[in-house]
Amino acid sequence: MNRAVPHESAAKHVTGEAVYIDDMLVNEQLLVGKVVYSPHAHARIVSFDLEEARNTPGVHAVLSYRDIPGHNQMGPVVKDEVCLAEHEVVCVGQAVVLIAAETDEQCREAERKIKVQYEVLEPILTIEQAISAASLLGPPANMKRGEPDSSIRTSPHTIKGELHTGAQEHWYLESQVCLCVPGEHKEMNVFSSTQHPSETQSLIAEVLGVGKNEVVVEVRRMGGAFGGKETQGNHTACWAALLCNATNRPVKIRLFRDDDMIMTGKRHRFLSNYEVGYDDEGRILAANFDLHSDGGCATDLSFAIMQRAMLHVDNAYYIPDCSVSGTVYKTNLPSNTAFRGFGGPQGMAVIEQVIDRIARALHKDPAEVRHTNFYGMKDRNVTHYGQEVENNRLFMMYDQIMKSSEYLQRCKAIAAFNQESEFFKKGIALTPVKFGISFTTSFLNQAGALVLIYKDGTILVNHGGTEMGQGLHTKMQQVAASEFGVSLDRVKVNATNTSKVPNTSATAASAGADLNGMAVKNAVDILKGRIAENLAQYWNERDRLVTTRRDDIVFENNTITDSHYPKRNISFADAIPLLYLRQVQLSASGFYKTPNIGWDKDKGWGKPFHYFAFGMAVTEVNLDILTGHHNIIRTDILHDVGDSLNAGIDIGQVEGGYIQGLGWVTTEEVKWDGEGNLMTHSPDTYKIPGVQDIPKDFRTELLQNAPNPNTIRRSKAVAEPPLMLALSAWLAIKDAVSAVGNHELEPEFSLPATNEVILLSIEDLKRRKAEKTPAATTPEFAK
Ligand code: HPA
Ligand code: MOS
């Protein structure tokens, strides 16, 4: 099935011919939209005066919340996020006023004339402040199995600690953008960079106060999204729609990079506390986890994200007695949102830190302690939320990557190197990933498709998923072509459009290909059934030699054939016009919902996931202990995508995910000042990985011969899980820091491990070594 065909837009991406929203040709009526946002993290709006701004030449509209015809609301789940501020602003970057003008210059001119009087209020800017102010976005959630408190008390060893994990900026190459074009009467055509066209459509209809059948949202492609456009593409779309509605002219808003970074939410910061009991082998007996996240000023997806974090604090490890709590705090920062992994990375970082600490306390190889704690094949195979870990690939993958990465030999070589080397230290770590695939909001696991065959035999596939560079459309093209048994060039995938497939879920939760692939297949199956039935009828009427039955007909090599009587065949291209003349319907809609999942969110118990995706990585780093600078000498990845739909695209996703995770665990540090202003709002202050940060030796392999039952062509989701493989880089750096103290003391370590964190950690380690005292916060290893 054309397993490594290039991305359908690859050539257009590199020649610049791929059309993004900002490239679209619009007539001279097009107006530029601009968002005027709050300069304060928390303030009361005393008054505002828009008159002078409205009189600026070239300005067509200046809108406040008073000018919204429908609901002033753009919260995706909980309606706690206004579209334009009313009497209060709750973060820097919150939209207050919208301007539409003929040029950007005129917008800025008008902005200077807007007078808003604020009365500044005290902001809450950290999780710690939110905890002491009891500023919650909603009630905490809990999960529990067994009696962890008493089990911890009777465990031979215990550790306790806390871990800070940082925020992360999405840094999609295409910033938030939307173009709205007015249609007749109330109609509006919307071109939005959104992962969730149906929700964008809904929210626009609601702010405009019109039926959803008046609004059409189309997405050809996004220039990256990573979760940042799962809900927050809606904001720019609602603002553009309001301006378009007010002016009756096409309006485009594209956020400047700095504004985008200031205005939009990030990956949630977490502060996590843990207490764990374990035995002499390093086997975990019981654990308590308390997760706290910074939700920002509104709910957005924070509770689903916290839930996924709670569902991933086990990562690949069996924890017999376990309790988890999750609390989402309200702060005066832009509302934090989905980001590749969706809480999974934050949850997994905690348990990986725990395992690493157990291994260091017992002077064991951390990889071995991981292996000891893996979910079992026959027993020890039920998660702390009651789901059985089926088709467990962990042991198979561990054996394979230990060998292929030459882990044990390299550990020895590293130890020898570190003995000799004073200013450079090397470190290594192996970490696994087990990631649950499905939206945890179970009803979202549905998808639709609409497949059309035209009279020339070309096929147009519509489905509910969006293309953000990840190759979904390529995979859908491949699915349709291979199910029809025709070559790829016969199939085109249309831009995603809410008037073709309604009520879709976000392209998210790594489930785009799983869900839409099955919906496409469903539509193709319906069409093939109709084609087979009518062709059989045609042949049977034409020559009565033998009887062709519908089920005997096969579709392959661009030909439709009776498998029992292969002389009866017709090319796909010839069959279609024939069937058209015989009045056969040549379009069909398809649908899919994930079977056999469901869980009780309040009890935290059941089967939230259709299956698990697995991965494993070994990372080796070289650390300059005088500067904290490090580079990755080598990374080995083995990742499980079942039977890959497209190995080239999947390897790209795995490598890209790892590198994006590498940014989160090393250099990407989001910082705000004491007034809630984002200090890291451009690429000169916010460091995403560059080509120099890619491992010098990067070996990525897909697990072979491990088909996934009950999914489209036995494949597995890919998008999110590989991001968490980068925890191996974080722990490899910790291993190198630990080598500074000859592994006698455990380094203090948070995430991201920036050069600064690393240097402070080294200084602290040296001081403690000299004083021969453990760190104040290093928990006592009981006994
Ligand atoms: N992942 C991504 N997006 C979501 C989820 C999820 O599990 N649940 C609701 N929205
Ligand atoms: Mo995602 S983080 O499920 O778009």
Tab-separated table of N, CA, C and O and ligand atoms in Angstrom, residues 195 226-228 230 338-342 439 507-510 720, ligand 2:
chain	number	residue	atom	x	y	z
A	195	GLN	N	-7.602	23.307	14.344
A	195	GLN	CA	-7.642	21.849	14.401
A	195	GLN	C	-9.082	21.368	14.567
A	195	GLN	O	-9.339	20.178	14.549
A	226	PHE	N	0.088	21.514	16.863
A	226	PHE	CA	0.631	20.882	18.080
A	226	PHE	C	-0.297	20.990	19.285
A	226	PHE	O	0.164	20.938	20.428
A	227	GLY	N	-1.580	21.175	19.051
A	227	GLY	CA	-2.537	21.364	20.151
A	227	GLY	C	-2.870	22.832	20.337
A	227	GLY	O	-3.907	23.173	20.891
A	228	GLY	N	-2.003	23.716	19.847
A	228	GLY	CA	-2.210	25.157	20.013
A	228	GLY	C	-3.382	25.694	19.220
A	228	GLY	O	-3.821	26.829	19.437
A	230	GLU	N	-6.154	23.551	18.849
A	230	GLU	CA	-7.280	22.658	19.168
A	230	GLU	C	-8.469	23.498	19.652
A	230	GLU	O	-9.611	23.238	19.284
A	338	ALA	N	-4.192	22.688	25.161
A	338	ALA	CA	-3.650	21.440	24.626
A	338	ALA	C	-2.251	21.670	24.059
A	338	ALA	O	-1.990	22.690	23.433
A	339	PHE	N	-1.382	20.746	24.311
A	339	PHE	CA	-0.077	20.718	23.648
A	339	PHE	C	0.338	19.260	23.567
A	339	PHE	O	0.366	18.573	24.584
A	340	ARG	N	0.654	18.824	22.356
A	340	ARG	CA	1.138	17.464	22.068
A	340	ARG	C	1.500	16.691	23.347
A	340	ARG	O	2.466	17.037	24.033
A	341	GLY	N	0.704	15.691	23.621
A	341	GLY	CA	0.887	14.894	24.825
A	341	GLY	C	-0.230	15.127	25.831
A	341	GLY	O	-0.574	14.240	26.597
A	342	PHE	N	-0.757	16.367	25.848
A	342	PHE	CA	-2.016	16.691	26.525
A	342	PHE	C	-2.010	16.243	27.989
A	342	PHE	O	-2.899	15.543	28.436
A	439	PHE	N	-9.692	9.854	22.743
A	439	PHE	CA	-10.084	11.010	23.534
A	439	PHE	C	-10.590	10.468	24.861
A	439	PHE	O	-11.398	9.528	24.877
A	507	THR	N	-9.062	17.453	15.380
A	507	THR	CA	-7.987	16.547	14.987
A	507	THR	C	-6.982	16.610	16.122
A	507	THR	O	-6.191	17.558	16.222
A	508	ALA	N	-7.062	15.655	17.009
A	508	ALA	CA	-6.348	15.729	18.278
A	508	ALA	C	-6.276	14.339	18.886
A	508	ALA	O	-6.791	13.381	18.306
A	509	ALA	N	-5.642	14.278	20.062
A	509	ALA	CA	-5.529	13.021	20.802
A	509	ALA	C	-4.830	11.939	19.963
A	509	ALA	O	-5.060	10.749	20.191
A	510	SER	N	-4.020	12.353	19.000
A	510	SER	CA	-3.282	11.448	18.105
A	510	SER	C	-4.193	10.573	17.265
A	510	SER	O	-3.752	9.655	16.609
A	720	GLU	N	1.411	12.021	19.268
A	720	GLU	CA	1.859	12.492	20.578
A	720	GLU	C	2.902	11.610	21.265
A	720	GLU	O	3.865	12.129	21.829
B	2	MOS	MO1	-3.752	17.600	20.782
B	2	MOS	S1	-2.490	18.148	22.207
B	2	MOS	O1	-4.602	16.350	21.353
B	2	MOS	O2	-4.059	18.639	19.619
